[in-house]
Every structure is written in C-alpha cells, then in structure tokens.
XYZ file of C-alpha atoms in Angstrom:
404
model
C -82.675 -12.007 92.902
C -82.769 -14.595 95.553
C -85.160 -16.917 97.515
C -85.454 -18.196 101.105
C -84.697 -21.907 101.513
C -88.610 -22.531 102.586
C -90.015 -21.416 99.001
C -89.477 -22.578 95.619
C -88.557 -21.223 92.640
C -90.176 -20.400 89.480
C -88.708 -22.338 86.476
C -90.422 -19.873 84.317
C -89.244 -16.661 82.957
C -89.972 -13.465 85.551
C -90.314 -10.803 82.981
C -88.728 -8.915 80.580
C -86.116 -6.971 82.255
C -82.621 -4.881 81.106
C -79.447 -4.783 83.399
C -77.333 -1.182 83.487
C -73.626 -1.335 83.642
C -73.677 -0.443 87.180
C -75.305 -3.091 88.183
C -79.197 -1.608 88.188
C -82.313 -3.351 87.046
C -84.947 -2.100 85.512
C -88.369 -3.166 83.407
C -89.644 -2.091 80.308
C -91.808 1.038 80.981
C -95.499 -0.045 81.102
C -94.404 -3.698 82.693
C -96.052 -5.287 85.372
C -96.107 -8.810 86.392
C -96.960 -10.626 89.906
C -94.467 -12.945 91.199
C -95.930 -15.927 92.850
C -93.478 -18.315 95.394
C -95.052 -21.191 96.494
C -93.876 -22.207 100.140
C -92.450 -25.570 101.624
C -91.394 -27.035 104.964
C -88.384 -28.686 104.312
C -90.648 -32.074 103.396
C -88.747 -34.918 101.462
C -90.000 -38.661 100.933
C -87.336 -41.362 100.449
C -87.775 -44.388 98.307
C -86.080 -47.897 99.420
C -86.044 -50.765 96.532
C -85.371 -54.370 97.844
C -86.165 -57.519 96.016
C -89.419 -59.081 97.342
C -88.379 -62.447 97.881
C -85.224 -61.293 100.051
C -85.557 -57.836 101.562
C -81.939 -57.602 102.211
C -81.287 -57.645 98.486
C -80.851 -53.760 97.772
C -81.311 -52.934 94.386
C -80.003 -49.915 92.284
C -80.646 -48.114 89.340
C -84.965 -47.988 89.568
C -85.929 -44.705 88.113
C -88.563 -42.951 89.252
C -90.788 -40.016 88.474
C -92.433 -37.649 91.367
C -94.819 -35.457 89.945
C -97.479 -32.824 91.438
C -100.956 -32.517 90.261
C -101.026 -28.997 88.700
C -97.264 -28.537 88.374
C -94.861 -26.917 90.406
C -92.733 -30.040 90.865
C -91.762 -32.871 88.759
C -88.229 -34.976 89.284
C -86.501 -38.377 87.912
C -84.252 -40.096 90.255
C -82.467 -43.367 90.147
C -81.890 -45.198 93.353
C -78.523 -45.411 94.362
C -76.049 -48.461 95.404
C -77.976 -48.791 98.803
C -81.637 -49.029 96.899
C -82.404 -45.463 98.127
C -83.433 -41.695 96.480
C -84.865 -38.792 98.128
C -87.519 -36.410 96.517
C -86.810 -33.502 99.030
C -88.249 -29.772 99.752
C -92.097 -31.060 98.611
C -94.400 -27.908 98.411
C -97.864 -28.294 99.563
C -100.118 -29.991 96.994
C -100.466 -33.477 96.167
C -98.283 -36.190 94.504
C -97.850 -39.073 92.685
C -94.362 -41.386 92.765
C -94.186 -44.347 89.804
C -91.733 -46.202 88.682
C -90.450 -45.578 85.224
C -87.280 -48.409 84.944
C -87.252 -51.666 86.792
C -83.661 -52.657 88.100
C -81.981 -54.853 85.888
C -83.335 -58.699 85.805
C -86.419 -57.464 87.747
C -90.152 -56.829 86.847
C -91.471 -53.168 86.909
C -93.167 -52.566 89.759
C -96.595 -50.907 88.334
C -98.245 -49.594 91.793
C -98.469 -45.932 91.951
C -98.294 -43.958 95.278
C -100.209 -41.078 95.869
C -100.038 -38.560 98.728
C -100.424 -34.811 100.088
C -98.250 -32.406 101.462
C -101.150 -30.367 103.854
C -100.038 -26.824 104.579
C -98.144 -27.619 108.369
C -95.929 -29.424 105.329
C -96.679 -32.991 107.021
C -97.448 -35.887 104.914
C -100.635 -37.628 104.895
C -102.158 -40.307 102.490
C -99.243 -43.046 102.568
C -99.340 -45.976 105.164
C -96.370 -45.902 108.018
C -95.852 -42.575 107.295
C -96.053 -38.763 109.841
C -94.687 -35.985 109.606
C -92.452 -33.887 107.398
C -90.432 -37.104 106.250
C -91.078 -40.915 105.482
C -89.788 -43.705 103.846
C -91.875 -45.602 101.099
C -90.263 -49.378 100.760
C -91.063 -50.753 97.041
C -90.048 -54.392 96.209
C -89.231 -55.470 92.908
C -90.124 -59.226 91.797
C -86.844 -60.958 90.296
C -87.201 -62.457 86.428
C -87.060 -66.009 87.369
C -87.664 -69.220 85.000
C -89.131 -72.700 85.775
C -87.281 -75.118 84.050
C -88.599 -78.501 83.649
C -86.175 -81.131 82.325
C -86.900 -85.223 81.605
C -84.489 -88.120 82.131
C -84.530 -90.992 79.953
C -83.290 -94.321 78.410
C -82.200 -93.276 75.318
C -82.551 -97.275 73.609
C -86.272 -96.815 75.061
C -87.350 -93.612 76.323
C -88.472 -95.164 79.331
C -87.927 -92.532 82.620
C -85.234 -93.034 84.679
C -86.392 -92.007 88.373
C -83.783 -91.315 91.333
C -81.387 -89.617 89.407
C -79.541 -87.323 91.491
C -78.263 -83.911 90.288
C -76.586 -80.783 91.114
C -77.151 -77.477 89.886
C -74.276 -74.373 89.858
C -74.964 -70.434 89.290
C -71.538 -69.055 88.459
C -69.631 -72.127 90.158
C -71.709 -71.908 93.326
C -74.015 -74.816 94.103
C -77.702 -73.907 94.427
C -79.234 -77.415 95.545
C -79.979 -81.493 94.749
C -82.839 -82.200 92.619
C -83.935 -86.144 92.083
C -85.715 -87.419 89.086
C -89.342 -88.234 89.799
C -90.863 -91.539 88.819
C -91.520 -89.910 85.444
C -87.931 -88.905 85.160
C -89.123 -85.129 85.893
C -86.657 -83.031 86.973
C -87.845 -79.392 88.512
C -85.394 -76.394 88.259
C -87.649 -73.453 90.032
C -87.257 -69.811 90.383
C -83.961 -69.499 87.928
C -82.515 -65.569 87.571
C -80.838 -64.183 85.006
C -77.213 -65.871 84.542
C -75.756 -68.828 83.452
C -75.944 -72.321 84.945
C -74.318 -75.941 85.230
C -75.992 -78.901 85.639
C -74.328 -82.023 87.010
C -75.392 -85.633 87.367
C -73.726 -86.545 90.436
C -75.735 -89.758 90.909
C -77.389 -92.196 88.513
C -79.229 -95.550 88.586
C -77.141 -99.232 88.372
C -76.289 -99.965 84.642
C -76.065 -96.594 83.520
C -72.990 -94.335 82.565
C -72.141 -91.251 85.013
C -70.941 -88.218 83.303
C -67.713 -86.689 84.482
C -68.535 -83.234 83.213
C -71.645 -80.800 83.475
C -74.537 -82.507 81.224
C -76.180 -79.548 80.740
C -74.998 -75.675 80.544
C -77.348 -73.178 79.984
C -78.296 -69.535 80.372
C -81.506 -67.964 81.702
C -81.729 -64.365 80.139
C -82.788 -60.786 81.281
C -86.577 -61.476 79.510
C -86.430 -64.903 81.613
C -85.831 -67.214 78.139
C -83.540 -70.207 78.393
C -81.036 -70.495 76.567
C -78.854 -73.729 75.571
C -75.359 -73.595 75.517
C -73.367 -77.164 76.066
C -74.598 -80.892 76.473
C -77.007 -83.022 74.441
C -80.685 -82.526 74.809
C -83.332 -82.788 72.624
C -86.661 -80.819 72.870
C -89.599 -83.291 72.369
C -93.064 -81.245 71.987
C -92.623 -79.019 75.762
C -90.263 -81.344 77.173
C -86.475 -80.707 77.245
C -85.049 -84.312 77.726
C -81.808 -85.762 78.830
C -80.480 -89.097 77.868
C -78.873 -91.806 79.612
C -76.747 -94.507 77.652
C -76.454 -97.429 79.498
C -72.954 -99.584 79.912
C -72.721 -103.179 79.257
C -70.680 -106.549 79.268
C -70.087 -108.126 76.056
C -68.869 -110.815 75.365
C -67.925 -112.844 72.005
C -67.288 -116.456 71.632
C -65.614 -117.884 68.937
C -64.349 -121.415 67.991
C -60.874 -121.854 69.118
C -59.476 -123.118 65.887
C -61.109 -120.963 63.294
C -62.172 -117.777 65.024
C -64.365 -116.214 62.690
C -66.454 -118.975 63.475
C -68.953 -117.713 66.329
C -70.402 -120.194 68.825
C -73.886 -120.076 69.435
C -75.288 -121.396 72.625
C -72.803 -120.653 75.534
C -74.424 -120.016 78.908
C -72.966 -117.578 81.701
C -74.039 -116.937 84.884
C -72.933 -114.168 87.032
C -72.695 -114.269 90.916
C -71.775 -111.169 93.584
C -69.148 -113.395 95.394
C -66.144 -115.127 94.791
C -67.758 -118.455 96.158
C -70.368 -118.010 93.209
C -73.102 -118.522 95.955
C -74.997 -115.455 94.972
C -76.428 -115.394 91.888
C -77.078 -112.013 90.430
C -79.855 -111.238 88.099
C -79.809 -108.519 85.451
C -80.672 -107.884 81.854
C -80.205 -108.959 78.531
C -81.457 -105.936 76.673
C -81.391 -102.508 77.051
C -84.971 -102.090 76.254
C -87.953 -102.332 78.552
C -86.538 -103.729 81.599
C -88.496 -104.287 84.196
C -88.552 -106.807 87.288
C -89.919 -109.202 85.213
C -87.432 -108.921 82.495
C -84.611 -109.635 85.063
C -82.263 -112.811 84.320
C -79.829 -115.255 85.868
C -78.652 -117.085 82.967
C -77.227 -115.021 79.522
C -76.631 -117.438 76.261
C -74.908 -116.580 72.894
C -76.616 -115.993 70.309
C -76.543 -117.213 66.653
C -73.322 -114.112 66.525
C -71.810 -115.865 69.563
C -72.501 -112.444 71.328
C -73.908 -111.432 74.488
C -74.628 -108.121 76.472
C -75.450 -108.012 80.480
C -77.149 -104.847 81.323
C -78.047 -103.280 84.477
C -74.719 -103.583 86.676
C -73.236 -101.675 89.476
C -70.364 -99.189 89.109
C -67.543 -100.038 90.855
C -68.441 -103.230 92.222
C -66.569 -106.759 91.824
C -68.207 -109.328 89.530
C -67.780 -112.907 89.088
C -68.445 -114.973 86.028
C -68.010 -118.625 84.718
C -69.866 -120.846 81.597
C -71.972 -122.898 83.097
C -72.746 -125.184 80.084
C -70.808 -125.063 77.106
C -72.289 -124.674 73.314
C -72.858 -128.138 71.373
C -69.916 -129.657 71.016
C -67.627 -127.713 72.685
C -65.858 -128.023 75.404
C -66.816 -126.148 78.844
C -64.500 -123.336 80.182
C -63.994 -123.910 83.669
C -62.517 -121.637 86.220
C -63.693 -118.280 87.344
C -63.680 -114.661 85.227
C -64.053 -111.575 87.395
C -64.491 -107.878 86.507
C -65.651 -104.326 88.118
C -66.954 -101.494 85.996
C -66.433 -98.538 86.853
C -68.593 -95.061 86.657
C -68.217 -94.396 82.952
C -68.735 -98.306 81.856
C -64.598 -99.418 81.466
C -64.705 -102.750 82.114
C -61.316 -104.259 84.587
C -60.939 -108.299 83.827
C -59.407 -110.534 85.699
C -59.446 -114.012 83.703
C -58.599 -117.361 84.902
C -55.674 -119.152 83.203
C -58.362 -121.798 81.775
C -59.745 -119.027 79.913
C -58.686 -118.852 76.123
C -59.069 -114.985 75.623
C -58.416 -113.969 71.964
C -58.922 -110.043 73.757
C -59.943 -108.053 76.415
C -60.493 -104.459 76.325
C -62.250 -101.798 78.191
C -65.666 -102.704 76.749
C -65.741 -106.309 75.596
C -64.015 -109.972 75.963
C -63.706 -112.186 73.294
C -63.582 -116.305 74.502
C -62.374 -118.831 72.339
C -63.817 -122.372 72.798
C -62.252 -125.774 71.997
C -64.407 -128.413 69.712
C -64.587 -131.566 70.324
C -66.913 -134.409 69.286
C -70.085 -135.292 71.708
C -70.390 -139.359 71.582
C -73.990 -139.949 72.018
C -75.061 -141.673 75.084
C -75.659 -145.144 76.418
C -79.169 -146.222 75.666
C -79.880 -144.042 72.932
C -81.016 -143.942 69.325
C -77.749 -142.482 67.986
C -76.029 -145.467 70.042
C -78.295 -148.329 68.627
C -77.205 -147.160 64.873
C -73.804 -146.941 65.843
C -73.649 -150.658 66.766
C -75.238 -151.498 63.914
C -73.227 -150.226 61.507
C -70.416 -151.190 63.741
C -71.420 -155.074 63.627
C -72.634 -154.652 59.783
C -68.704 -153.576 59.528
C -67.836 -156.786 60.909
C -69.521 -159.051 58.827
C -68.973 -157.467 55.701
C -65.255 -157.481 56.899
C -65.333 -161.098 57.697
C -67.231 -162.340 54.275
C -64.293 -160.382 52.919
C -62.102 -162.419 54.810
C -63.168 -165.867 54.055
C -63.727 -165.470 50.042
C -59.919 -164.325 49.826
C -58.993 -167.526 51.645
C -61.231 -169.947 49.461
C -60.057 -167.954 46.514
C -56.139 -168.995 47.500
C-alpha cells in the first residue's frame, strides 16, 4: 500500500484484510469498503514567536495546536530555538492555529487564527499572506512587575528625595532611578530573575551603603520576592530606610569626669579661617530650612549631636563660649566624615580630649571660679562683707590690747 506525496493518508483502519505467505492480500469474502484520499498541494504555514516589546527577542518552546474543521488534520508543535514551526502538506479545508503553552516568563497569547486552504491549495483568510506558503508572526507579552519602593528617615519617616540608585539583573546594570519628592522610587517593567539594588548616591547627613540595599527576585507568575536588605512593608508601600550619621560630642569637667558640663557652645565653619559659618541640625527629626542652626550647646548630659553634614568634606570646629564657670577651649578642632559616618579628628593641642573615636569626642573642661563684675550686685555684697570683716577684725584688735 502506498500514497503519492500530494494526498494524505488515512489514520483510520482500511479494512479487514489477511496477508498469504507469499506475499498476497486478500479481504474477507463479502467485504467492500471505499477508500477516500483527500488531496494537497504541498501547502505549509510557518509560525514565528518574538517578544512584543523587542521583535528580535526569538522565543522557543510555544506549543501550538493546528486543527481542521471536520478532521483530517490536527498537529502540536513547539517552536524551535529560532521562534519558528511549520504545519506543512495542509489539505484543502479550513483551519484554526492557537496557542496551547506560552514560552516561559511570557503571557499566553489568546488570539486564534483562522484560514482556508481553497482547492488551487493557496491560502486565503490570513493578512500578509498568498500563495501555497506564509508566515504568521505571533508576539508574546513578557511577565513584567512594577515595583514601587519609598525612601525614608527612619528617626521620622519623613521622604528623602534625590536619592540616586542603581539597579542590576544578573550583575548587569539596567538604569538610575532618583527618589521623587515623596521619596518614590519607580522600578518598571521587571522580568522574571533576580535583582540588586544599589544606593549609589544619597542626600548630606545620611549614611551610604557599601553593599546592595535591596536583593530581590521577580518570579515566573510576576510576584516579588524579598531576599536580602532591610525593608519593611507599610500598608502597599515597600519602604527603605536611611539612618543618618552624626557628630557627638561629650563634655565633661576636667577634674571629675563623670561630671557632665552643661552649656558649652560650638560653632562649626567650612574653612580653616572660620569665616564661613555652616548651619545644620541639632536633631534628626523634622528638619527643615527652618530648623537649620549655627550655634549647638550641651545639654543638661553635656552631649551634643550635629546632623546634616557632608561626606567627605573638611570641617572646622571651636567653643565659642564656655559653660558657667569653666574655662573656654581655644584653638581649632577639625574633622571629615566620610560615606558611612567614621568620623577623622584632628584636635588642637589646647584641646583636653579624654577620647576620640570613629563616632564621638569626648572634651574635658577646666573649672575655675567666675568673680562677678565691677558694678554689680554680687560686687556690692562682696565689699560689704569684706569691710564688715574689717571692723569686726579691728574691734577684735583693740579689746585684746585694752585687755593687756
């Protein structure tokens, strides 16, 4: 039994037939049966699958299903490396081509394409195509995720705007996103894989992170998932913290250190020449313009904290009055920070610094006792205890030399 390439086959059984040893056929007595062919031209149409947001972007593995309205022909193909399958040697009739499996990390394309093969075998019914052959070009939209992330204070939740970050896809750098004045940053049109976020850029007073704040991974169903850095999900919002550094400093009394020293006012200046005075902030909360200050006192701890500094820029500090009846530090202090908030000193030899470390300086300050002024009330009692001294010291006098 054979067949001429321009008809088909029949899948189903031909009849009931015995085979002789030498080779001859023959039918049950009494059986009859009509043996139908149905013809085709040679008539194939090819399928190409490209992504839809980059037609060079072949994809492989869609399945398909070609099937003809009455039977006769069904097939399943998967497009290969190149994005392509043929359905070849069509028989007149007409078709429909879906797709049953989406590549991987792409949406299933639901459009169905219909068609006929007419009986010259050309095809008709599908746009761009004529003739015996044709191409049909499907596009597959990628799984993609729109990530939405919020930078903050984390002593106020205020936003921090003009943040600068960089985000990686398996080491390779996708782009620069910037905080928005709501701290908003927008991560749009993520595929499947994993991802890297860096802050390569923050604002003056805050800490830079060395490594990746944020790793994540955006799965085949387009979910995100976290895998390293600190966030924490308020309500929709997946927010990212920013600690800011600070100076500190402690002042103690030189003689008995545990003693703090309330009252001690700094000023800090951009130049060596203390000409330029620099104004920042004494809290880490709610800062604002307004909140901006040139002068920074001890309080009732003897502490202090300066925020809102530049990394890795020189600083210059000196007491400008000294705490009740104290003495007044003189000479110059200067210091740089640098990206992650480690403080550099450079103290003058006037300086009495109990210690100094990355973070903090501790000043001792030498007491002495403040002799009130000329003129005033303090001075008026003073003399007159000093002359009521000298009376009773000379009545004293005289009744030990009458009493001789």
């Amino acid at each position: 039994v054979s067949n001429t390439s321009q008809y088909d086959l029949p899948t189903d059984a031909v009849s009931e037939l015995s085979v002789a040893t030498n080779g001859v056929v023959s039918f049950k007595e009494g059986y009859s049966r009509t043996i139908t062919n149905t013809k085709n031209g040679g008539t194939k149409i090819s399928i190409l699958k490209v992504d839809s947001k980059d037609n060079q972007i072949k994809l492989k593995d869609a399945e398909f299903k070609i099937k003809r309205f009455g039977g006769g022909y069904e097939k399943t193909l998967q497009t290969n490396l190149n994005g392509e399958l043929t359905f070849d040697n069509l028989p007149i009739g007409t078709y429909i081509i879906e797709e049953i499996k989406a590549p991987k990390d792409y949406k299933q394309n639901t459009i169905w394409y219909t068609f006929q093969v007419d009986s010259d075998f050309t095809i008709r019914g599908l746009a761009g195509v004529n003739g015996k052959s044709g191409t049909i070009k499907v596009e597959n939209t990628p799984i993609t995720l729109d990530v939405v992330l919020y930078k903050k204070n984390r002593a106020d939740n205020s936003p921090l705007n003009g943040v600068e970050f960089e985000l990686q896809k398996d080491g390779v750098k996708l782009g620069t996103m910037i905080s928005e004045s709501d701290g908003k940053v927008n991560l749009k049109d993520l595929r499947p894989g994993n991802y890297k976020l860096y802050e390569t850029k923050t604002k003056d007073g805050y800490i830079l992170p060395n490594d990746s704040i944020l790793d994540f991974k955006v799965t085949g169903d387009g979910n995100f998932t976290w895998l390293k850095g600190e966030i924490q999900i308020v309500g929709p919002q997946i927010v990212l913290y920013n600690d800011q550094y600070a100076l500190q400093i402690l002042n103690v009394d030189s003689g008995k250190r545990t003693t703090k020293v309330k009252g001690v006012t700094f000023q800090l200046y951009s130049d060596a020449d203390c000409q330029q005075v620099v104004r920042a902030y004494d809290s880490n909360k709610n800062q604002t313009t307004s909140t901006q200050k040139t002068e920074f006192t001890s309080d009732v701890d003897g502490s202090l904290k300066i925020y809102g500094l530049a990394a890795n820029k020189t600083y210059y500090l000196k007491v400008i009055k000294a705490a009740d009846h104290y003495l007044k530090p003189e000479g110059v202090a200067s210091f740089t920070i640098d990206a992650q908030g480690k403080i550099t000193w450079h103290s003058p030899p006037e300086w009495e610094i109990v210690t100094s470390d990355s973070h903090s300086l501790t000043l001792a300050h030498q007491w002495r006792l403040n002799m009130p002024e000329s003129g005033t009330k303090d001075i008026l009692i003073l003399r007159m205890v000093g002359l009521l001294l000298l009376i009773g010291g000379g009545v004293i006098a005289i009744r030990s030399h009458n009493h001789k």
